[in-house]
Coordinates of N, CA and C in Angstrom, one line a residue:
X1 N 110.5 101.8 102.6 CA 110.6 100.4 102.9 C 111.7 100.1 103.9
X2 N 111.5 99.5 105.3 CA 112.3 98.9 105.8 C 112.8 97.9 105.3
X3 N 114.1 97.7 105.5 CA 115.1 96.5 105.1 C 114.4 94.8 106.6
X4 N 114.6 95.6 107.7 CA 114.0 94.4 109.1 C 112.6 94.0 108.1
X5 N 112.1 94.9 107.6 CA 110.5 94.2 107.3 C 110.9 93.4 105.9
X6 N 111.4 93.9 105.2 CA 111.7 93.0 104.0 C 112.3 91.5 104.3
X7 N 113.4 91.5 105.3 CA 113.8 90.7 105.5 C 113.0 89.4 106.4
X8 N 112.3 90.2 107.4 CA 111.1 89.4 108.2 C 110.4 88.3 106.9
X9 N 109.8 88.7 105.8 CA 108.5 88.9 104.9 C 109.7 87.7 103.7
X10 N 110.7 88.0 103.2 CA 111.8 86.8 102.6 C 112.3 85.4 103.5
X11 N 112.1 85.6 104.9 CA 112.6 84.4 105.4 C 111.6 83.7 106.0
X12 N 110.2 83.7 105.7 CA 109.0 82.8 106.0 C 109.1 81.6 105.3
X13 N 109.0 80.5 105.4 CA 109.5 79.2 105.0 C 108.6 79.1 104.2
X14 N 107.2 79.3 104.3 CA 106.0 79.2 103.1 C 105.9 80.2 101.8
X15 N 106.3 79.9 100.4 CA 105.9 81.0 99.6 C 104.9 81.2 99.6
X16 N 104.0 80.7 99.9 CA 102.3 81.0 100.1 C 102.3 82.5 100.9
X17 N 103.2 82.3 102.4 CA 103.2 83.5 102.9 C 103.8 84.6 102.4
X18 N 105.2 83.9 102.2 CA 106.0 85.3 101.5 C 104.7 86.0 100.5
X19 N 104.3 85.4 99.8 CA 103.2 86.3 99.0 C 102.4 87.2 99.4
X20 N 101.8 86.3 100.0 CA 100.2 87.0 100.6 C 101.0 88.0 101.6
X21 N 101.9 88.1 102.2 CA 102.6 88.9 103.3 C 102.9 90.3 102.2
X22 N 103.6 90.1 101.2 CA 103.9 91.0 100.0 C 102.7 91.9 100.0
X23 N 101.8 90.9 99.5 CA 100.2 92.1 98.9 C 99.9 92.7 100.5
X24 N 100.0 92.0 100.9 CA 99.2 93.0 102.2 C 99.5 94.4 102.8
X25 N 101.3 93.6 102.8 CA 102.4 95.0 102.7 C 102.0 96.1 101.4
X26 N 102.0 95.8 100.8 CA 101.7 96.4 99.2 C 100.1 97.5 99.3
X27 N 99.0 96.8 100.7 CA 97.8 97.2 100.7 C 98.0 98.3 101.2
X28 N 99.0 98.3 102.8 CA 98.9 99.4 103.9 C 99.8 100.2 102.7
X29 N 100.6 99.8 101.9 CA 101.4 101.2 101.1 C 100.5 101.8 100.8
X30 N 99.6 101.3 99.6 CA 98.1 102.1 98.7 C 97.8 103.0 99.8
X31 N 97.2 102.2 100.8 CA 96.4 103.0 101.9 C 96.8 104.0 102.1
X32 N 98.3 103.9 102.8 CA 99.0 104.9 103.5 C 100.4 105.4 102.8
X33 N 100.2 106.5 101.8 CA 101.5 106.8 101.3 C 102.7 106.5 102.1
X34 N 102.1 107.7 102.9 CA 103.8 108.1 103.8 C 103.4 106.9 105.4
X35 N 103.3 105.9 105.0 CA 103.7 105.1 106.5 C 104.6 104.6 106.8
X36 N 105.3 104.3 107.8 CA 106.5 104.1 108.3 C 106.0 102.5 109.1
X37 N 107.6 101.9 108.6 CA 107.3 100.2 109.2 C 108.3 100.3 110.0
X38 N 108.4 98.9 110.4 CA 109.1 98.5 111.4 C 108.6 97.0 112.2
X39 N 109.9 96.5 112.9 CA 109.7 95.3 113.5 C 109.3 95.6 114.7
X40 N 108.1 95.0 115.3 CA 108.1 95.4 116.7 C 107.1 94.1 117.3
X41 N 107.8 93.2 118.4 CA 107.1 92.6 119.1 C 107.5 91.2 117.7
X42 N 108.6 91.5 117.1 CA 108.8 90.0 116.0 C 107.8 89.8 115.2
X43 N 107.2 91.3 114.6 CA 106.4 90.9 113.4 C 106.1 92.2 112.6
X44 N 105.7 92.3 111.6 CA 106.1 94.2 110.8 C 104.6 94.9 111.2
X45 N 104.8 95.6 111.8 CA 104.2 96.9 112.2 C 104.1 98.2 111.0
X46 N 103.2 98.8 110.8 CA 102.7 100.0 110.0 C 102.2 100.9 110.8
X47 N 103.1 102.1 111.1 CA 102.1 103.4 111.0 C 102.1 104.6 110.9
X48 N 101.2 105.4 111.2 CA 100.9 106.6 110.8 C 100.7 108.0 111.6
X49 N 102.0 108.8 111.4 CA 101.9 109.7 112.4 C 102.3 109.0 113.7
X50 N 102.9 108.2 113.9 CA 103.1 107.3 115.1 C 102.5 106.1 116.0
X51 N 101.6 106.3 115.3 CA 100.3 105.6 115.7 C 99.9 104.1 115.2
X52 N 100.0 103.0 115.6 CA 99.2 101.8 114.9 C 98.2 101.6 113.6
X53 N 98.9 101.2 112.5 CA 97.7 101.5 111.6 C 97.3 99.8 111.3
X54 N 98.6 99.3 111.4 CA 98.3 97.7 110.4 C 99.1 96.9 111.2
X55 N 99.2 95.8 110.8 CA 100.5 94.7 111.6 C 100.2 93.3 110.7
X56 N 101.3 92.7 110.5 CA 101.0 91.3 109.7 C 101.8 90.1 110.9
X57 N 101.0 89.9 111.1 CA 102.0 88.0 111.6 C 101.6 86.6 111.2
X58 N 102.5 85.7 111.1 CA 102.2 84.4 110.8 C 102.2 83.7 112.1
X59 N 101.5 82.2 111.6 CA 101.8 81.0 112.4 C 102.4 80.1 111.2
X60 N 102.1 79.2 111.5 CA 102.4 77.8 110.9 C 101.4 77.6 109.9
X61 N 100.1 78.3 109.8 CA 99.0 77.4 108.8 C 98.7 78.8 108.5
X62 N 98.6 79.8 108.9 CA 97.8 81.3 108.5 C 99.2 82.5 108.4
X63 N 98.5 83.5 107.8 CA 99.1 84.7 107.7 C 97.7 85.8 108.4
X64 N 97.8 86.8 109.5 CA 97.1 87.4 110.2 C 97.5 88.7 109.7
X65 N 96.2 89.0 109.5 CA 96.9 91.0 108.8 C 95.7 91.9 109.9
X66 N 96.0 92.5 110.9 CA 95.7 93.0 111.8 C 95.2 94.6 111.4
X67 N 94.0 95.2 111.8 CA 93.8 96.4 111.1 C 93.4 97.5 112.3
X68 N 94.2 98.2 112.7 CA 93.8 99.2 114.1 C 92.8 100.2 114.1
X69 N 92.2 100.8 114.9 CA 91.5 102.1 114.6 C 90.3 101.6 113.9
X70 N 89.9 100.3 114.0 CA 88.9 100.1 113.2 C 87.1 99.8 113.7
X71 N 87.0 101.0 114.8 CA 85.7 100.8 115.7 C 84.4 100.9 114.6
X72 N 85.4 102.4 113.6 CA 84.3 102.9 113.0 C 83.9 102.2 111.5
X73 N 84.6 100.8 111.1 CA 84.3 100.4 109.8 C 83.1 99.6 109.8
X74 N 82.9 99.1 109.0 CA 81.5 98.3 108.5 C 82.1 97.0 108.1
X75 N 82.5 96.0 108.5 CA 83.2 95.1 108.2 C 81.8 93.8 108.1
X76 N 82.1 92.8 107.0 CA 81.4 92.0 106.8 C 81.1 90.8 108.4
X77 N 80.2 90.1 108.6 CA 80.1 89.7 109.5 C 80.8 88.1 109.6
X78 N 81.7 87.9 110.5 CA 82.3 87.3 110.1 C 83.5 86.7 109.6
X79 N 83.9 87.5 108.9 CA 85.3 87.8 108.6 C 86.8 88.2 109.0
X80 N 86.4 89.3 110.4 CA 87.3 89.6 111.0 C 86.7 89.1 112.4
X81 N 88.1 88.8 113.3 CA 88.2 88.6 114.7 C 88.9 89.7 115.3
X82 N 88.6 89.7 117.1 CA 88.9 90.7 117.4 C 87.7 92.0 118.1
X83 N 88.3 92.8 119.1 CA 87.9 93.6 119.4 C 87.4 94.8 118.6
X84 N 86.4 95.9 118.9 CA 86.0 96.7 117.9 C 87.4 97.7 116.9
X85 N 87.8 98.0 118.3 CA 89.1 98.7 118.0 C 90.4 98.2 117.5
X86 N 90.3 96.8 117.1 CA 91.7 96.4 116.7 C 91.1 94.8 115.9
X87 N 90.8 94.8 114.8 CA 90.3 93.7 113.8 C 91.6 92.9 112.9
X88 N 91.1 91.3 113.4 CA 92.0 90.7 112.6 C 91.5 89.5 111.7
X89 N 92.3 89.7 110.3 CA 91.8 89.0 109.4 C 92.9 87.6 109.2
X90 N 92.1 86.4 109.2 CA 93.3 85.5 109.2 C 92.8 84.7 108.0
X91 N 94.1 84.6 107.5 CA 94.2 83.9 106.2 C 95.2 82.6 105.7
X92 N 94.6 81.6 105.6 CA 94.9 80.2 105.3 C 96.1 80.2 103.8
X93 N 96.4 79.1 103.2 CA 96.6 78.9 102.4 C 95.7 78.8 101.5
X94 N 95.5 79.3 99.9 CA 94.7 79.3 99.2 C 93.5 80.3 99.3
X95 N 93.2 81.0 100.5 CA 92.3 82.5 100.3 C 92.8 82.8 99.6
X96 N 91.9 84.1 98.9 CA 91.9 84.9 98.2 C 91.6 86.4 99.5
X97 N 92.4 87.4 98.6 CA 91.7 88.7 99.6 C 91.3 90.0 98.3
X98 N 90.5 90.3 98.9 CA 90.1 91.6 98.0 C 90.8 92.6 98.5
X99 N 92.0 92.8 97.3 CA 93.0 93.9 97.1 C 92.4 95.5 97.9
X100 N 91.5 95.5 96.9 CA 90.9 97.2 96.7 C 90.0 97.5 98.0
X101 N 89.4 96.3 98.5 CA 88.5 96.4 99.6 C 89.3 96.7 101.1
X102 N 90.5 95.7 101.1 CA 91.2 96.0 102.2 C 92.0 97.5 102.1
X103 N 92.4 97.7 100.5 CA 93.0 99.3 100.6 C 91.8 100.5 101.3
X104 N 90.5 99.9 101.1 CA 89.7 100.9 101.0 C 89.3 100.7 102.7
X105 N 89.6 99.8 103.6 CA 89.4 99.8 104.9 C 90.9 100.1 105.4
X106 N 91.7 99.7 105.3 CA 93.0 100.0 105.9 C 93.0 102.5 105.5
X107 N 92.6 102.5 104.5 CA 92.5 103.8 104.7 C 91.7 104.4 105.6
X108 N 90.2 104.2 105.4 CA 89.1 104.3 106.4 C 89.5 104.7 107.5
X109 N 90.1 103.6 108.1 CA 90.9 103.1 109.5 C 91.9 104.1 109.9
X110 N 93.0 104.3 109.2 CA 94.0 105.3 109.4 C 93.6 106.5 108.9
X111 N 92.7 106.9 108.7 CA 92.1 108.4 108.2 C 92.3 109.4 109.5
X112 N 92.0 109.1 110.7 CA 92.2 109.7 111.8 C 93.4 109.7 112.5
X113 N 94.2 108.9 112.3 CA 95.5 108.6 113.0 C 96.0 110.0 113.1

C-alpha cells in the first residue's frame, strides 16, 4: 500500500468517493496480489510487472476506475467507455458496482501484463 495513494483516496471532499475509491482499490488488490501503486499524472495508478493495469480518478460528480489491457474482455454493452485497449467505467453517486465481476475483469485484463 502506498502512503501518496492512501493519502490521494482520504482527501476527496466526497465520502461517497472516499468509498467507492476504497472498494475499487481493494478490487485491483483481489485481482492483483503483488501490484504496485502509485501517483502518476495526480491520480492512483496500479501495476503489474510495470505495466498499466488499473487507474482511479475523480471529478466533481463521478469516480472513473479505468481498466488497461482490456481488448480481450467481454464487457457488457454499454457500460464502459473508451477505446478497446483501455476501458473506463464511470460511476456517479449512489451506483452500485459488482465487487466480484470487476475482480474477475481487472484479473482477465492483467493476466498478460
Amino acid at each position: 500500500m502506498n502512503q501518496e495513494v492512501i493519502d490521494f483516496i482520504e482527501t476527496l471532499k466526497e465520502p461517497w468517493q472516499v468509498e467507492l475509491s476504497n472498494t475499487l482499490r481493494e478490487v485491483v488488490h483481489q485481482a492483483i496480489p503483488d501490484v504496485q501503486e502509485r501517483i502518476q499524472y495526480k491520480k492512483p495508478h496500479f501495476l503489474k510487472n510495470g505495466k498499466y493495469a488499473a487507474a482511479i480518478s475523480t471529478s466533481k460528480d463521478a469516480v472513473s476506475f479505468v481498466i488497461f489491457n482490456s481488448s480481450e474482455l467481454e464487457l457488457p454493452e454499454g457500460m464502459f467507455e473508451g477505446p478497446p485497449e483501455r476501458k473506463t467505467l464511470k460511476l456517479r453517486k449512489g451506483n452500485t458496482v459488482d465487487v466480484a465481476q470487476l475482480v474477475n475483469w481487472v484479473s482477465q485484463a492483467s493476466a498478460s501484463l
